[in-house]
Short mmCIF file of C-alpha atoms and ligand atoms in Angstrom, two decimals:
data_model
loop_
_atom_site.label_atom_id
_atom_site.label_comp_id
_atom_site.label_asym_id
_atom_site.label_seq_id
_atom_site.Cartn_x
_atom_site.Cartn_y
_atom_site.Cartn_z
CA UNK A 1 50.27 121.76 89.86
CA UNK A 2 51.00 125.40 91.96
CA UNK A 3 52.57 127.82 90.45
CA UNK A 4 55.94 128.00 91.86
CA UNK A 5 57.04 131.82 92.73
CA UNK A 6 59.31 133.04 89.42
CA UNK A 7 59.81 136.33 88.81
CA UNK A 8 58.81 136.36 85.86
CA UNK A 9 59.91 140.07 85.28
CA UNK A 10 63.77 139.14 85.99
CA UNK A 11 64.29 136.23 84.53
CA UNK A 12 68.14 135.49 83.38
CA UNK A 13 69.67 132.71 82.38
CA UNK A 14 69.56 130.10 85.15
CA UNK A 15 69.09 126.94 86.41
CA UNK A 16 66.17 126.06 88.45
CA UNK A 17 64.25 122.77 88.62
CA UNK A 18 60.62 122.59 87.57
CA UNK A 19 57.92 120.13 88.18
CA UNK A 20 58.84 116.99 85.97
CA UNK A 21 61.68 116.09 83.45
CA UNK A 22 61.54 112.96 81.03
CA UNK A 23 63.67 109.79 81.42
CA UNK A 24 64.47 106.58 79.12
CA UNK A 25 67.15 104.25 79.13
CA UNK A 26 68.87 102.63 76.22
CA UNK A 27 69.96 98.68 77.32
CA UNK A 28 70.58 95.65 75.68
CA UNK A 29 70.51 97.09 72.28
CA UNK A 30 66.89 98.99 72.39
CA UNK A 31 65.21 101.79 73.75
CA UNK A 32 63.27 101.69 76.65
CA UNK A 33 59.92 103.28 76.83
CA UNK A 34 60.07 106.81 78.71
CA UNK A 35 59.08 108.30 81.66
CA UNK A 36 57.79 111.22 83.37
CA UNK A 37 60.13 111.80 86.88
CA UNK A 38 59.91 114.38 89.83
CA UNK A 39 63.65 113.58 90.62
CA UNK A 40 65.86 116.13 89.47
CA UNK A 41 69.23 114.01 90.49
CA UNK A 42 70.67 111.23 88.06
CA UNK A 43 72.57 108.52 89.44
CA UNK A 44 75.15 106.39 87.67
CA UNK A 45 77.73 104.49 88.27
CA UNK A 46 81.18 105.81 88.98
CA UNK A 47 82.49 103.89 85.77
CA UNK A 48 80.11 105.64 83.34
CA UNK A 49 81.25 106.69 79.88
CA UNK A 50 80.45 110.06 80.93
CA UNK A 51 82.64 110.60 83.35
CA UNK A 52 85.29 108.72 82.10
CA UNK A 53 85.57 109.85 78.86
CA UNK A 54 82.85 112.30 78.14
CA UNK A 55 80.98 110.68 76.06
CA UNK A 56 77.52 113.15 76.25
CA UNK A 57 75.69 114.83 73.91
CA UNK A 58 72.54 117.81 74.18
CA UNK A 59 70.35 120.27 72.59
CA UNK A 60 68.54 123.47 73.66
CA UNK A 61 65.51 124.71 72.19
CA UNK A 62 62.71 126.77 73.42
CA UNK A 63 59.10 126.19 74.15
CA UNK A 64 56.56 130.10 74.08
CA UNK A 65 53.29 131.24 75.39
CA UNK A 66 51.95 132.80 72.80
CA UNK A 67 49.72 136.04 72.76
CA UNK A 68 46.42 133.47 71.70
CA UNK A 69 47.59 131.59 74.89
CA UNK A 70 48.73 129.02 72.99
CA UNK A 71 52.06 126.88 73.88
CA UNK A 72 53.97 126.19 71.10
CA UNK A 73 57.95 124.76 71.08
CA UNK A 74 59.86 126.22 68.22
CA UNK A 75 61.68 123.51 65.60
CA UNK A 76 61.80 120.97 67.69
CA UNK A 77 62.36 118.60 64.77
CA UNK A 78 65.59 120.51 63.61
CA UNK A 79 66.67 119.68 67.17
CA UNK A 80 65.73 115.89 67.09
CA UNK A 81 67.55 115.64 63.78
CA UNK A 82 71.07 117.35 64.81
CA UNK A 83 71.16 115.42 68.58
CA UNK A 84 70.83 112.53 65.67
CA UNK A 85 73.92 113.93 64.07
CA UNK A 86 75.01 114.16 67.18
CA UNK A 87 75.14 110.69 68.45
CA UNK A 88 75.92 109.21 65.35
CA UNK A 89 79.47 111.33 65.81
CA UNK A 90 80.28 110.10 68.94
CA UNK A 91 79.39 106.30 68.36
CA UNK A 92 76.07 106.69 70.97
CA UNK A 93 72.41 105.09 69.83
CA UNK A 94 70.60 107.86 68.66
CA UNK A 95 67.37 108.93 69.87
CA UNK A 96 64.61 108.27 67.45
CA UNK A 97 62.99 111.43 66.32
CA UNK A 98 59.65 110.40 67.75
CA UNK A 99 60.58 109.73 71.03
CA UNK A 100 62.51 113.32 71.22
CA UNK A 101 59.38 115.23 70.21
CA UNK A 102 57.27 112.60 72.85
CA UNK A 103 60.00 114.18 75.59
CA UNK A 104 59.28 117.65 74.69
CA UNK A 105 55.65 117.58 74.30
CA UNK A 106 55.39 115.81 77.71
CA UNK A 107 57.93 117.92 79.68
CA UNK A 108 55.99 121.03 78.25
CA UNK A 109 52.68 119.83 78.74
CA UNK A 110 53.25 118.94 82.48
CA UNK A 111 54.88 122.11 83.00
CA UNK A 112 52.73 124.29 82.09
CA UNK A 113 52.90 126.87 85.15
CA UNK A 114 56.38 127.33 84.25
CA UNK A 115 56.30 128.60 80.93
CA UNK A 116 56.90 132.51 81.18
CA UNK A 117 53.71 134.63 80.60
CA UNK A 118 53.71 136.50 77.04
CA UNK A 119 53.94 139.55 78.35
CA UNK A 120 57.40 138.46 80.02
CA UNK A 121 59.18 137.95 76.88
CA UNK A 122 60.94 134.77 78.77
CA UNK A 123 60.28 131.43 77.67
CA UNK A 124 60.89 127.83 78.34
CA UNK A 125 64.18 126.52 77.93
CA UNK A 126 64.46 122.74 77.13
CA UNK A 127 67.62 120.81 77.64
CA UNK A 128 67.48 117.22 75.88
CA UNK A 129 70.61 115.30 76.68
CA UNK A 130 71.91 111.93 76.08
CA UNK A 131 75.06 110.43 77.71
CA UNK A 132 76.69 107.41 78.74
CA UNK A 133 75.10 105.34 81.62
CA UNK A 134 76.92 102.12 81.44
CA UNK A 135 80.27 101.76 82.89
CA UNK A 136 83.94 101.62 80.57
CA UNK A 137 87.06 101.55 81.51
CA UNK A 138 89.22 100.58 78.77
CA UNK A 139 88.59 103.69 75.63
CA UNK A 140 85.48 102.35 74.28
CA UNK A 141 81.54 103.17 73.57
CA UNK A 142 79.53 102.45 76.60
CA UNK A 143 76.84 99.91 76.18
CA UNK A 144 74.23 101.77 78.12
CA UNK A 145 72.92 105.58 77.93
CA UNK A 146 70.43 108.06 79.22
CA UNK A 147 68.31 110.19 77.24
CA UNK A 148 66.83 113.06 79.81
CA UNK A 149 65.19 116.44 79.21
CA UNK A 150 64.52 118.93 81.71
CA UNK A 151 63.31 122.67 81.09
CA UNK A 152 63.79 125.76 82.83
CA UNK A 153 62.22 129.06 82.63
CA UNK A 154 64.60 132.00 81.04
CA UNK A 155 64.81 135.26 80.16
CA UNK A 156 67.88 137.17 78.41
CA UNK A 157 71.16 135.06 77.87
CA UNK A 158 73.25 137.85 78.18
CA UNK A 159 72.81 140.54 81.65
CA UNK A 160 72.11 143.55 79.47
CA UNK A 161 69.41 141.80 77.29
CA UNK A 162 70.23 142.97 73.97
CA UNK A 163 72.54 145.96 74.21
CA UNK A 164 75.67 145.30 71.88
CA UNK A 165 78.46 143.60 73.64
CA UNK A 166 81.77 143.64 73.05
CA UNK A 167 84.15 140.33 71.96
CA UNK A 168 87.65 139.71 71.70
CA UNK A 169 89.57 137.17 69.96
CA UNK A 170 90.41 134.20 71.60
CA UNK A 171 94.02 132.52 71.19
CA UNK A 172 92.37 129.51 72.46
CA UNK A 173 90.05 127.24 69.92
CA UNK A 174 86.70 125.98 70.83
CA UNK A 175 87.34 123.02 67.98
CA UNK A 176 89.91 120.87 65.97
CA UNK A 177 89.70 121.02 61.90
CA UNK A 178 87.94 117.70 61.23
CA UNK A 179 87.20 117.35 65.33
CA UNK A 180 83.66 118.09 66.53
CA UNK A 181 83.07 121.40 66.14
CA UNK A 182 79.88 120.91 63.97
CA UNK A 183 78.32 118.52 66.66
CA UNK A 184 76.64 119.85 70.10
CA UNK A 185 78.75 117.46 72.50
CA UNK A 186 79.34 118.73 76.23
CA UNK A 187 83.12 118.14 75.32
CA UNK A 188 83.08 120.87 72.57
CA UNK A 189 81.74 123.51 75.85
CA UNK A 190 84.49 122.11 78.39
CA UNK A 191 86.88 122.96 75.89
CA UNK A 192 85.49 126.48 75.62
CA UNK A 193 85.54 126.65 79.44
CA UNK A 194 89.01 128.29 79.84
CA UNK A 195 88.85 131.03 77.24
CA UNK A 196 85.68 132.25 78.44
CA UNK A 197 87.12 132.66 82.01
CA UNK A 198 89.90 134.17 80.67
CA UNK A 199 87.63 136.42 78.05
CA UNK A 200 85.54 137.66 81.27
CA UNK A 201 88.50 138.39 83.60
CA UNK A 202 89.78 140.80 80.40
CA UNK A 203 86.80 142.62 81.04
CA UNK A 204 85.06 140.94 77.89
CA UNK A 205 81.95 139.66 77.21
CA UNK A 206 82.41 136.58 74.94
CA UNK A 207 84.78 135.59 72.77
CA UNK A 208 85.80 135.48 68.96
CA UNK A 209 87.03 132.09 67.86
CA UNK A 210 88.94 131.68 65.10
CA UNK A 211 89.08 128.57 62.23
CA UNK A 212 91.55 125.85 64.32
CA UNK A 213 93.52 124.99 60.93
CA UNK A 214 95.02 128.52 60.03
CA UNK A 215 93.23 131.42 62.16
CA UNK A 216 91.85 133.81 59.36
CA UNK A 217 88.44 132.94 59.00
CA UNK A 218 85.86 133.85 62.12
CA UNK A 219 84.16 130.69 63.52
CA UNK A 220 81.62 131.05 66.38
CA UNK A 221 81.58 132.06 69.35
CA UNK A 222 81.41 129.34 72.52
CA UNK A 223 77.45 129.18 72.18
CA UNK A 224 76.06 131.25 69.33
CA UNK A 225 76.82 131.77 65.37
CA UNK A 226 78.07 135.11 64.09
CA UNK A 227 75.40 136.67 61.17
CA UNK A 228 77.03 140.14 59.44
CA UNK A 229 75.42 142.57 57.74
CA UNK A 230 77.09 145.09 54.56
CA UNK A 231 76.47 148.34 53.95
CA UNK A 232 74.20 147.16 51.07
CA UNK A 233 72.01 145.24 53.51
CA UNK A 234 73.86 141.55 52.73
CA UNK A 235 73.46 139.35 55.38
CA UNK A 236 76.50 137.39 55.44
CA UNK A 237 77.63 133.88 58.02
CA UNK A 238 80.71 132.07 58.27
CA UNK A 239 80.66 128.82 56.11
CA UNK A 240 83.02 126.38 58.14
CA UNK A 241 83.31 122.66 58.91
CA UNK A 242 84.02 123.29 62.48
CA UNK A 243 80.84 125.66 63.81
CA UNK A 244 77.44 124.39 65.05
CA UNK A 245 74.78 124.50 62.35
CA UNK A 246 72.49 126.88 64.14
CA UNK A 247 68.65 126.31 63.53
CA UNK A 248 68.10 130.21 64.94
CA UNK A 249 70.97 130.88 61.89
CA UNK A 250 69.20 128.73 59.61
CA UNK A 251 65.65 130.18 60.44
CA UNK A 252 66.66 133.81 60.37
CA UNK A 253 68.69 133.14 56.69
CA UNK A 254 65.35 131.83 55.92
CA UNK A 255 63.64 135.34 57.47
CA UNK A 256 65.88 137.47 55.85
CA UNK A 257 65.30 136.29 52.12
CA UNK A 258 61.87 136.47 52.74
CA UNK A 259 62.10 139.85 54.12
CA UNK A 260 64.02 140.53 50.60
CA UNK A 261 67.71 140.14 51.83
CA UNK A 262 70.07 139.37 49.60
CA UNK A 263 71.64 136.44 52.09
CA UNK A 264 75.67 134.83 51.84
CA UNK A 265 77.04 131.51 53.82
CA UNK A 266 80.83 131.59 52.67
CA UNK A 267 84.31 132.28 54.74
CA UNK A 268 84.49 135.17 56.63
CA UNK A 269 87.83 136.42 57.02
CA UNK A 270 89.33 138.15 60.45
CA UNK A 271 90.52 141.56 58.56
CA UNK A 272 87.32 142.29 57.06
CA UNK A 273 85.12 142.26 60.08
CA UNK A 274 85.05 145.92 60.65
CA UNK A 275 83.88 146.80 57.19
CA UNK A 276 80.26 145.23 57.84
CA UNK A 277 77.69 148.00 59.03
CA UNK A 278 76.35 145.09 61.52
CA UNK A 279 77.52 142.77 63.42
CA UNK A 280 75.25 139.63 65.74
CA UNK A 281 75.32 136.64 67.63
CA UNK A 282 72.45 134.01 66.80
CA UNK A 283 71.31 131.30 68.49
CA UNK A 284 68.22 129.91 70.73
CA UNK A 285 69.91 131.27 74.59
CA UNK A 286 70.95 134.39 72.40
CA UNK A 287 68.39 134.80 69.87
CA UNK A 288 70.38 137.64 68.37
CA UNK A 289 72.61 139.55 70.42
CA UNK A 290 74.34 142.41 68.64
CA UNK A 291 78.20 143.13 68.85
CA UNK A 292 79.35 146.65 69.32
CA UNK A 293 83.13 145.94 69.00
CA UNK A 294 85.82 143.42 68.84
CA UNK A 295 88.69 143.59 70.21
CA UNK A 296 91.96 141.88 68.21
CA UNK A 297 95.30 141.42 70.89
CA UNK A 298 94.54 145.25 71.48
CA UNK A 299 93.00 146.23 68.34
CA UNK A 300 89.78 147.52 68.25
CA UNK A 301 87.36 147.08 65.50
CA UNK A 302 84.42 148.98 66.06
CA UNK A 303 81.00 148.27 64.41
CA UNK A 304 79.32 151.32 62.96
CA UNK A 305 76.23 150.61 64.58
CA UNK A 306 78.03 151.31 67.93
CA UNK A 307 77.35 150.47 71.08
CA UNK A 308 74.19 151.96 72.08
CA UNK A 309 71.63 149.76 69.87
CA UNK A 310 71.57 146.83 67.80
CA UNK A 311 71.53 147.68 63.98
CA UNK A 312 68.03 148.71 62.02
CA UNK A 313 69.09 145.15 59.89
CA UNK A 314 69.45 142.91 62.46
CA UNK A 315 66.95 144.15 64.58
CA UNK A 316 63.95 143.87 61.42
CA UNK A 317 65.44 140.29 61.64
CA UNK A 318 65.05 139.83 65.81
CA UNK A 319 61.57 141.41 65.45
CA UNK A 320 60.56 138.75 62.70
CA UNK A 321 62.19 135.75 63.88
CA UNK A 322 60.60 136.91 67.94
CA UNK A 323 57.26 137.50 66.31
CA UNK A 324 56.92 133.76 65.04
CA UNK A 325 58.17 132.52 68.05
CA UNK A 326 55.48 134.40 70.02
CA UNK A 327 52.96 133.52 67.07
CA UNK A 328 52.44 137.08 66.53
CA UNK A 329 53.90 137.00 62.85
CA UNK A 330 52.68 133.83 60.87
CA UNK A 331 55.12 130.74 60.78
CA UNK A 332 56.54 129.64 57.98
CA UNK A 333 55.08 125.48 57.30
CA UNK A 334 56.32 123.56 59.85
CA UNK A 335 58.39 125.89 62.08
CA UNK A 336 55.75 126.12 64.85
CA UNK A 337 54.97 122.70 67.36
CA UNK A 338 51.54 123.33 69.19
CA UNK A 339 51.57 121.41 72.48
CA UNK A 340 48.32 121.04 74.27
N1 PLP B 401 76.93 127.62 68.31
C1 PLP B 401 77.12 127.03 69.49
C2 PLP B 401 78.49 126.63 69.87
C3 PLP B 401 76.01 126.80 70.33
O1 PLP B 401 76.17 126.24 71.53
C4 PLP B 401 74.74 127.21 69.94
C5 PLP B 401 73.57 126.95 70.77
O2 PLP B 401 72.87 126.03 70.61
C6 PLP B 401 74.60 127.82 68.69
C7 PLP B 401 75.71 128.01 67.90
C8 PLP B 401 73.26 128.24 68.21
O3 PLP B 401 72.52 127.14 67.77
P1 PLP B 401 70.95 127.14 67.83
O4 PLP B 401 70.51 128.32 67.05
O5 PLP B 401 70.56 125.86 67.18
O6 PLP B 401 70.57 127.22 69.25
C1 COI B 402 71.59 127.24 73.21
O1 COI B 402 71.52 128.36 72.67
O2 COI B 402 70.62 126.53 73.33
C2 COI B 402 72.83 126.71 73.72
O3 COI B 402 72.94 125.54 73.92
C3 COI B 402 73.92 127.62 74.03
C4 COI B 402 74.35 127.52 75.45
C5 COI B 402 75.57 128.33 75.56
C6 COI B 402 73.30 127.97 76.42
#
């Protein structure tokens, strides 16, 4: 397998296909076995649940060259265990956890070339997806699906890497209270759709949502968990039934009460956002991405650590979490998937 020519230096966030993605098909009650696949392009008929009524489902993690030269994929379990969640919610079969990690180790293995060097600070992005194959037209589960996962290679989520951004508050909401905000369905990110448009032609960089039921309490944003730091050095994240469980949340929560952190999941309220000392997003496109200011219907709260540099917490907490990643910092048990 060549090489194919990726700058590896200016890597953003985009799409490009790579050598071989992974393919099975779930029919007649059962799994299929899976496949490896040059073909980039999915075909289905024009019936399919998917189109009709969205019924779709994904993950992203991240798979790392390591400084040793190892590969390794980070949590890949955590990722096999909420696109479990995941199905379950929206009445799909869900893909057992062995065959997920079988799709990752393959895709990674026979992609080798296009994992970003070390030195690049990129790595490989893995999509696993699952969605309706089989064709519906009255409102119904389809009796077919596809589980696929491609990678791509990536660099920074966000243009500026990891320069503090700024937010505002969205009037739209990214979830309904007791909808599907705690699942990672496509239909959750369609929703989103609008009130990022509208958040970038304000001039901002991502929005703010707000808790559907009574808009108080901070949510998420449309791809990445908020993490908030005191003046005493608390780390604190909104507690909600509406958000994405983050495993980069979950892991750096972890990180931080190791590092000796006093840590807090519990509501977060709107008003009190500009009396933290730090402010970040978290997630595995963002890893943490720090927020210099929010902006509330034309009121600004502006974090103290400004908008120059993410804060000395959250940046002890970027260093740790990117040093396991990059196996430069020992793993805790089980965080770290070698892939030969
Ligand atoms: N919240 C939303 C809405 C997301 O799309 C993501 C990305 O996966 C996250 C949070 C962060 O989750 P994770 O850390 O598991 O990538
Ligand atoms: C991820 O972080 O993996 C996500 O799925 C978020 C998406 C907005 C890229």
């Amino acid at each position: 397998m060549a090489n194919a020519k990726v700058d590896w230096a200016n890597l953003g966030f985009a799409y490009q296909p790579i050598s071989k993605r992974y393919v099975a098909n779930y029919k007649d009650g059962k799994w299929g076995s899976g496949v490896l696949t040059d073909d980039p392009t999915v075909r289905i008929n024009e019936c399919a649940g998917i189109l009709q009524y969205c019924q779709e489902v994904f993950e992203g993690l991240k798979a790392y060259k390591t400084k040793d030269g190892r590969i390794v994929a980070f949590r890949p379990d955590m990722n096999a265990e909420r696109m479990y969640d995941s199905a379950k919610r929206l009445e799909m079969p869900p893909v057992p956890k062995d065959m997920f990690l079988e799709a990752v180790d393959q895709v990674v293995a026979a992609n080798k070339d296009w994992i970003p060097p070390f030195e690049s600070g990129g790595a490989l992005y893995l999509r696993p997806y699952l969605f309706a194959s089989g064709p519906v037209i009255g409102v119904k589960p389809s009796d077919e699906y596809q589980f696929r996962l491609f990678g791509t290679p990536v660099g920074s989520y966000f243009k500026n890497g990891i320069k503090p951004i700024t937010l505002c508050v969205s009037d739209f909401d990214r979830a309904a209270p007791h909808g599907t905000g705690h699942i990672k369905a496509g239909l959750n990110y369609a929703m989103s759709l609008h009130a990022y448009m509208t958040a970038h032609s304000n001039g901002f960089d991502e929005n703010m949502f707000l808790d559907p039921a009574t808009r108080t309490y901070v949510e998420e944003t449309g791809g990445a968990n908020f993490l908030f730091v005191t003046e005493e050095h608390k780390i604190v994240t909104p507690k909600s039934d509406s958000i994405l469980p983050s495993i980069t949340r979950r892991s750096l929560m972890h990180i931080a009460e190791s590092l000796g952190y006093e840590t807090e999941q519990r509501p977060v309220r709107l008003r009190e956002v500009g009396d933290f000392a730090e402010a970040g997003l978290c997630g595995t496109a963002a890893v943490i991405c720090p927020v210099g200011k929010v902006v509330d219907h034309g009121k600004e709260i502006c974090l103290p650590s400004g908008m120059e540099k993410m804060g000395p917490v959250l940046t002890k907490l970027y260093e740790t979490l990117r040093g396991i990643q990059l196996g430069t910092i020992e793993a805790p048990e089980g965080w770290i998937r070698e892939i030969k």
